[in-house]
Amino acid sequence: MPRCSCATTRADPMDRVLEDFVTALRLAGVRISVAETLDACAAATLVGYGNRLLLKDSLGAALAKSGREKALFSDTFDRFFTEFSCNATVPGQEDDPSRDAPLPEDPLSRMLLQRDQAALAAALQEASRQAGIRSIRLPTQRSLYTVRILNALGIEGLDGAIRTLSGAGSGVSLAQADTLQAARQELTESVRRYVEQQLDLYGQGLVNQYLEDALRKTRLSHLEQRHFEKMGEMIRRLVKRLNDIHSRRRKAARRGHLDFKRTLRHNVPYGGFLFDPKWKQRKLNRPDVLVICDISRSMMRLVRFFLLFLYGLNEEILRIRTFVFCSNLVEVSDVFDRYPVEEAVDRLQQGADLPIVMGLTDYSRSLKDFRQQYLDAVTRRTTVLFLGDGRNNNADPDARILREVYQRCRRLVWLNPEPRSFWGTGDSEMKRFLPYCHTARECNTLDHLERVIGALLARTRH
Amino acid sequence: MTETRMDGKVIMNEDRQNRIASWEAVQQGFRGTGYIADRAIATTVYLAWHLGKPILVEGPAGVGKTELAKTAAAFLDLPLIRLQCYEGLDEAKALYEWKYGKQLLYTQLLKDKLDEIVSRDNGFAAAIDKLHRYDDIFFSRHFLEPRPLLKALEHPGGAVLLVDEIDKADEEFEAFLLEILSEYQVSIPEIGTVSAASRPFVFLTSNNTRELSEALKRRCLHLFIPFPDAALERRIVRSRVPDLPEKLEKQLVSFIQEIRGLDLKKAPSISETIDWARVVVLLHAERLTTEVVRDTLHVFLKYQDDVHTVEERMPQLAPLLLRNDAG
């Protein structure tokens, strides 16, 4: 069986190359299992290493399993399988007197003087393996690995050879020493470049990891524009996990006990033989979520990520209606029905086609709007999520209206981007809203978002 | 199985192995059946066959994912067994079902026989005991209705199994497929484990309406078919609609390529290009004028909004037609 070939020919150097490649891919963010690595080995054995493009297609089929992974794969493949170029051999002139001179004993010096590119490349591969280049992760390790590789290459021997040659004092050996000195410089330079390349391959993953950890704890309101895409990707991953967990539970709730009444009724045509058993089905409890967001400038970033998160969840596990307000309140659920989430959020941000006034934030007016038009939407099965900083520009927020919502709904959760200690300071009316919330939390990082939504799903789904 | 049949099977298998001896052979063979495969497609098919792995094909609708499986079946001279996935698809529809009606009918018909068996013994316990000796009869192969998956496993000489639009099925169904995809066997509680007589060649297609599980992806080779570039698309159109004059073909393909760049709800796929080419041939159009395009927009655009978008852009797109017309 082709699958086993990899395991039995473990010593094959090409397999080791493949192993390194898989490591590089993993660090770049492609998830690869052991089984897939074996597939890749088998595929490579089948097509061989002769045709680069063919190898790329084959390994791609075995290792990269989504559009994103395909792109990462292609990039990593191109960087990994670049020819190592070493310009260390100085092109000597034809009439160079040192050409015919006897070669020194030192093997590295010989290679350099003989301009043996292939041998040099092979020596470098071996040296970098000895130096353990695969473990390079941080930019600060560059010089360490450069020195290690140079040592493994035998730079000391080269230095010795140069010293001896220049000490000999004859014209030929002096010329040879000069050539070697130049070559040494070139060699160091190439090794440094090589280490740079390897750092690119192996170090990226760790940097990513640091970045992600940091981003999870960054206040969304302070997030830089260049990290938006990364954030979107992290949200998608979290959402997928939540979807996976909760859709499975939904299915589990379907399995019930034997429904004897229905079974009897259904099997009457079979003369009373109970051929086709019917099972009791539990009704699915899909939480009804009603989201009311303050989209004034200070809140927009949080709202953006919050909605990306919420609408990423399966329709099957969550039913959502969304309202946004600033100076007045409008429903925007249909924007989300019509456009993909990201686009819908962008549209909200631009305020395209919405009858919303982006003046001063007016909680009073907005709550009145809600009471007047949408209060019916709140039932005892509804969870209301209110996103706002509670800052009403020193006007009366009419917090009493929130009480009506509070009394009708199942839960009212207020999410405030400000830390708790700021609530009620300045023009914040949080203290006046607090009595009408089942829970109020600080919410301004991805970690918070995940916790809030996780709790929402866990609490409402039983 | 008789000796001769065994021989026949072996020869057929060898022939098949020869046919799929290299990726170039696959590409050649597919071209023979009218499917233009690029290197990635041919390589993946070649690998999947030799490694005995299923292929998971992803890509936008209408780029020839389903067609790939059909072509592979034709090329390998194997029957194609297709399982269309949809929400709520379960084992009973995909794998097997007991023939309840037949079971019922037989119990009725055999009632006398049963009476005879039971009545000879006096005593309830003895009768039950006796019945137990016969009850497996009703859960045997005779009463088993094989559905596509079981059919594909049991087909002598192998088959091409196409699990179409796997992303439409529920996640449990995916989990259920895992046993079949990695071991090529299924467990039927009443009968036992059924292993494949000859390993089926499995294609799974997905339109990416949801992410498939890691476990499923791990078991498959992955192939992504994107929209083709102009040169490849022209070759595909030429192979599918040979009656189309060359000049028209060039105009048509470059127009479609241009349209894909617009912001559309549903960008036209290869299948739409081919449909459009056929329509143009039927209309006996000599060249693609703005009028002809306007009249036939609905052939390759499936939303009214998209038709509007393209109509609005016609002034910008028209020069493109002219340029290709002149060239």
PDB file of N, CA and C in Angstrom, chain A residues 352-384:
ATOM      1  N   ALA A 352     -26.160  54.262   4.664  1.00  0.00           N
ATOM      2  CA  ALA A 352     -26.784  54.307   3.353  1.00  0.00           C
ATOM      3  C   ALA A 352     -28.266  53.929   3.424  1.00  0.00           C
ATOM      4  N   ASP A 353     -29.109  54.704   2.801  1.00  0.00           N
ATOM      5  CA  ASP A 353     -30.543  54.425   2.648  1.00  0.00           C
ATOM      6  C   ASP A 353     -31.295  54.267   3.963  1.00  0.00           C
ATOM      7  N   LEU A 354     -30.778  54.767   5.045  1.00  0.00           N
ATOM      8  CA  LEU A 354     -31.496  54.585   6.306  1.00  0.00           C
ATOM      9  C   LEU A 354     -32.022  55.941   6.805  1.00  0.00           C
ATOM     10  N   PRO A 355     -33.238  55.951   7.293  1.00  0.00           N
ATOM     11  CA  PRO A 355     -33.796  57.212   7.790  1.00  0.00           C
ATOM     12  C   PRO A 355     -33.307  57.513   9.203  1.00  0.00           C
ATOM     13  N   ILE A 356     -32.010  57.524   9.345  1.00  0.00           N
ATOM     14  CA  ILE A 356     -31.485  57.742  10.691  1.00  0.00           C
ATOM     15  C   ILE A 356     -30.766  59.091  10.745  1.00  0.00           C
ATOM     16  N   VAL A 357     -30.965  59.785  11.855  1.00  0.00           N
ATOM     17  CA  VAL A 357     -30.311  61.083  12.020  1.00  0.00           C
ATOM     18  C   VAL A 357     -29.086  60.890  12.904  1.00  0.00           C
ATOM     19  N   MET A 358     -27.927  61.230  12.367  1.00  0.00           N
ATOM     20  CA  MET A 358     -26.701  61.012  13.133  1.00  0.00           C
ATOM     21  C   MET A 358     -26.296  62.276  13.897  1.00  0.00           C
ATOM     22  N   GLY A 359     -27.199  62.800  14.664  1.00  0.00           N
ATOM     23  CA  GLY A 359     -26.872  63.989  15.451  1.00  0.00           C
ATOM     24  C   GLY A 359     -26.368  63.571  16.816  1.00  0.00           C
ATOM     25  N   LEU A 360     -26.790  64.291  17.845  1.00  0.00           N
ATOM     26  CA  LEU A 360     -26.423  63.907  19.203  1.00  0.00           C
ATOM     27  C   LEU A 360     -27.192  62.646  19.583  1.00  0.00           C
ATOM     28  N   THR A 361     -26.563  61.813  20.385  1.00  0.00           N
ATOM     29  CA  THR A 361     -27.240  60.599  20.821  1.00  0.00           C
ATOM     30  C   THR A 361     -28.429  60.975  21.713  1.00  0.00           C
ATOM     31  N   ASP A 362     -29.588  60.435  21.414  1.00  0.00           N
ATOM     32  CA  ASP A 362     -30.779  60.786  22.178  1.00  0.00           C
ATOM     33  C   ASP A 362     -31.484  59.512  22.635  1.00  0.00           C
ATOM     34  N   TYR A 363     -31.190  59.084  23.856  1.00  0.00           N
ATOM     35  CA  TYR A 363     -31.781  57.850  24.373  1.00  0.00           C
ATOM     36  C   TYR A 363     -33.278  57.994  24.544  1.00  0.00           C
ATOM     37  N   SER A 364     -33.693  59.167  24.977  1.00  0.00           N
ATOM     38  CA  SER A 364     -35.112  59.382  25.234  1.00  0.00           C
ATOM     39  C   SER A 364     -35.934  59.196  23.967  1.00  0.00           C
ATOM     40  N   ARG A 365     -35.532  59.914  22.931  1.00  0.00           N
ATOM     41  CA  ARG A 365     -36.255  59.840  21.666  1.00  0.00           C
ATOM     42  C   ARG A 365     -36.228  58.407  21.123  1.00  0.00           C
ATOM     43  N   SER A 366     -35.049  57.779  21.184  1.00  0.00           N
ATOM     44  CA  SER A 366     -34.898  56.451  20.615  1.00  0.00           C
ATOM     45  C   SER A 366     -35.741  55.423  21.365  1.00  0.00           C
ATOM     46  N   LEU A 367     -35.746  55.529  22.676  1.00  0.00           N
ATOM     47  CA  LEU A 367     -36.562  54.584  23.451  1.00  0.00           C
ATOM     48  C   LEU A 367     -38.036  54.801  23.164  1.00  0.00           C
ATOM     49  N   LYS A 368     -38.422  56.055  22.980  1.00  0.00           N
ATOM     50  CA  LYS A 368     -39.820  56.338  22.638  1.00  0.00           C
ATOM     51  C   LYS A 368     -40.164  55.738  21.282  1.00  0.00           C
ATOM     52  N   ASP A 369     -39.257  55.927  20.332  1.00  0.00           N
ATOM     53  CA  ASP A 369     -39.474  55.336  19.008  1.00  0.00           C
ATOM     54  C   ASP A 369     -39.699  53.838  19.139  1.00  0.00           C
ATOM     55  N   PHE A 370     -38.883  53.231  19.961  1.00  0.00           N
ATOM     56  CA  PHE A 370     -38.968  51.780  20.103  1.00  0.00           C
ATOM     57  C   PHE A 370     -40.303  51.387  20.722  1.00  0.00           C
ATOM     58  N   ARG A 371     -40.664  52.107  21.768  1.00  0.00           N
ATOM     59  CA  ARG A 371     -41.910  51.770  22.445  1.00  0.00           C
ATOM     60  C   ARG A 371     -43.084  51.899  21.487  1.00  0.00           C
ATOM     61  N   GLN A 372     -43.046  52.961  20.711  1.00  0.00           N
ATOM     62  CA  GLN A 372     -44.161  53.255  19.836  1.00  0.00           C
ATOM     63  C   GLN A 372     -44.320  52.207  18.742  1.00  0.00           C
ATOM     64  N   GLN A 373     -43.207  51.792  18.139  1.00  0.00           N
ATOM     65  CA  GLN A 373     -43.320  50.963  16.946  1.00  0.00           C
ATOM     66  C   GLN A 373     -43.052  49.484  17.179  1.00  0.00           C
ATOM     67  N   TYR A 374     -42.182  49.190  18.099  1.00  0.00           N
ATOM     68  CA  TYR A 374     -41.708  47.805  18.128  1.00  0.00           C
ATOM     69  C   TYR A 374     -41.908  47.072  19.450  1.00  0.00           C
ATOM     70  N   LEU A 375     -42.580  47.677  20.368  1.00  0.00           N
ATOM     71  CA  LEU A 375     -42.680  47.045  21.681  1.00  0.00           C
ATOM     72  C   LEU A 375     -43.330  45.662  21.577  1.00  0.00           C
ATOM     73  N   ASP A 376     -44.209  45.498  20.587  1.00  0.00           N
ATOM     74  CA  ASP A 376     -44.875  44.200  20.393  1.00  0.00           C
ATOM     75  C   ASP A 376     -43.875  43.088  20.109  1.00  0.00           C
ATOM     76  N   ALA A 377     -42.756  43.473  19.539  1.00  0.00           N
ATOM     77  CA  ALA A 377     -41.772  42.449  19.168  1.00  0.00           C
ATOM     78  C   ALA A 377     -41.149  41.803  20.398  1.00  0.00           C
ATOM     79  N   VAL A 378     -41.275  42.453  21.528  1.00  0.00           N
ATOM     80  CA  VAL A 378     -40.685  41.905  22.748  1.00  0.00           C
ATOM     81  C   VAL A 378     -41.702  40.998  23.426  1.00  0.00           C
ATOM     82  N   THR A 379     -41.349  39.713  23.525  1.00  0.00           N
ATOM     83  CA  THR A 379     -42.240  38.782  24.210  1.00  0.00           C
ATOM     84  C   THR A 379     -41.462  38.157  25.350  1.00  0.00           C
ATOM     85  N   ARG A 380     -42.125  37.251  26.067  1.00  0.00           N
ATOM     86  CA  ARG A 380     -41.394  36.687  27.197  1.00  0.00           C
ATOM     87  C   ARG A 380     -40.339  35.674  26.749  1.00  0.00           C
ATOM     88  N   ARG A 381     -40.254  35.446  25.425  1.00  0.00           N
ATOM     89  CA  ARG A 381     -39.188  34.579  24.941  1.00  0.00           C
ATOM     90  C   ARG A 381     -38.000  35.375  24.397  1.00  0.00           C
ATOM     91  N   THR A 382     -38.155  36.680  24.378  1.00  0.00           N
ATOM     92  CA  THR A 382     -37.122  37.509  23.767  1.00  0.00           C
ATOM     93  C   THR A 382     -36.003  37.847  24.735  1.00  0.00           C
ATOM     94  N   THR A 383     -34.785  37.775  24.226  1.00  0.00           N
ATOM     95  CA  THR A 383     -33.659  38.317  24.969  1.00  0.00           C
ATOM     96  C   THR A 383     -33.284  39.634  24.301  1.00  0.00           C
ATOM     97  N   VAL A 384     -33.264  40.690  25.075  1.00  0.00           N
ATOM     98  CA  VAL A 384     -32.915  41.985  24.509  1.00  0.00           C
ATOM     99  C   VAL A 384     -31.472  42.306  24.852  1.00  0.00           C
TER     100      VAL A 384
END
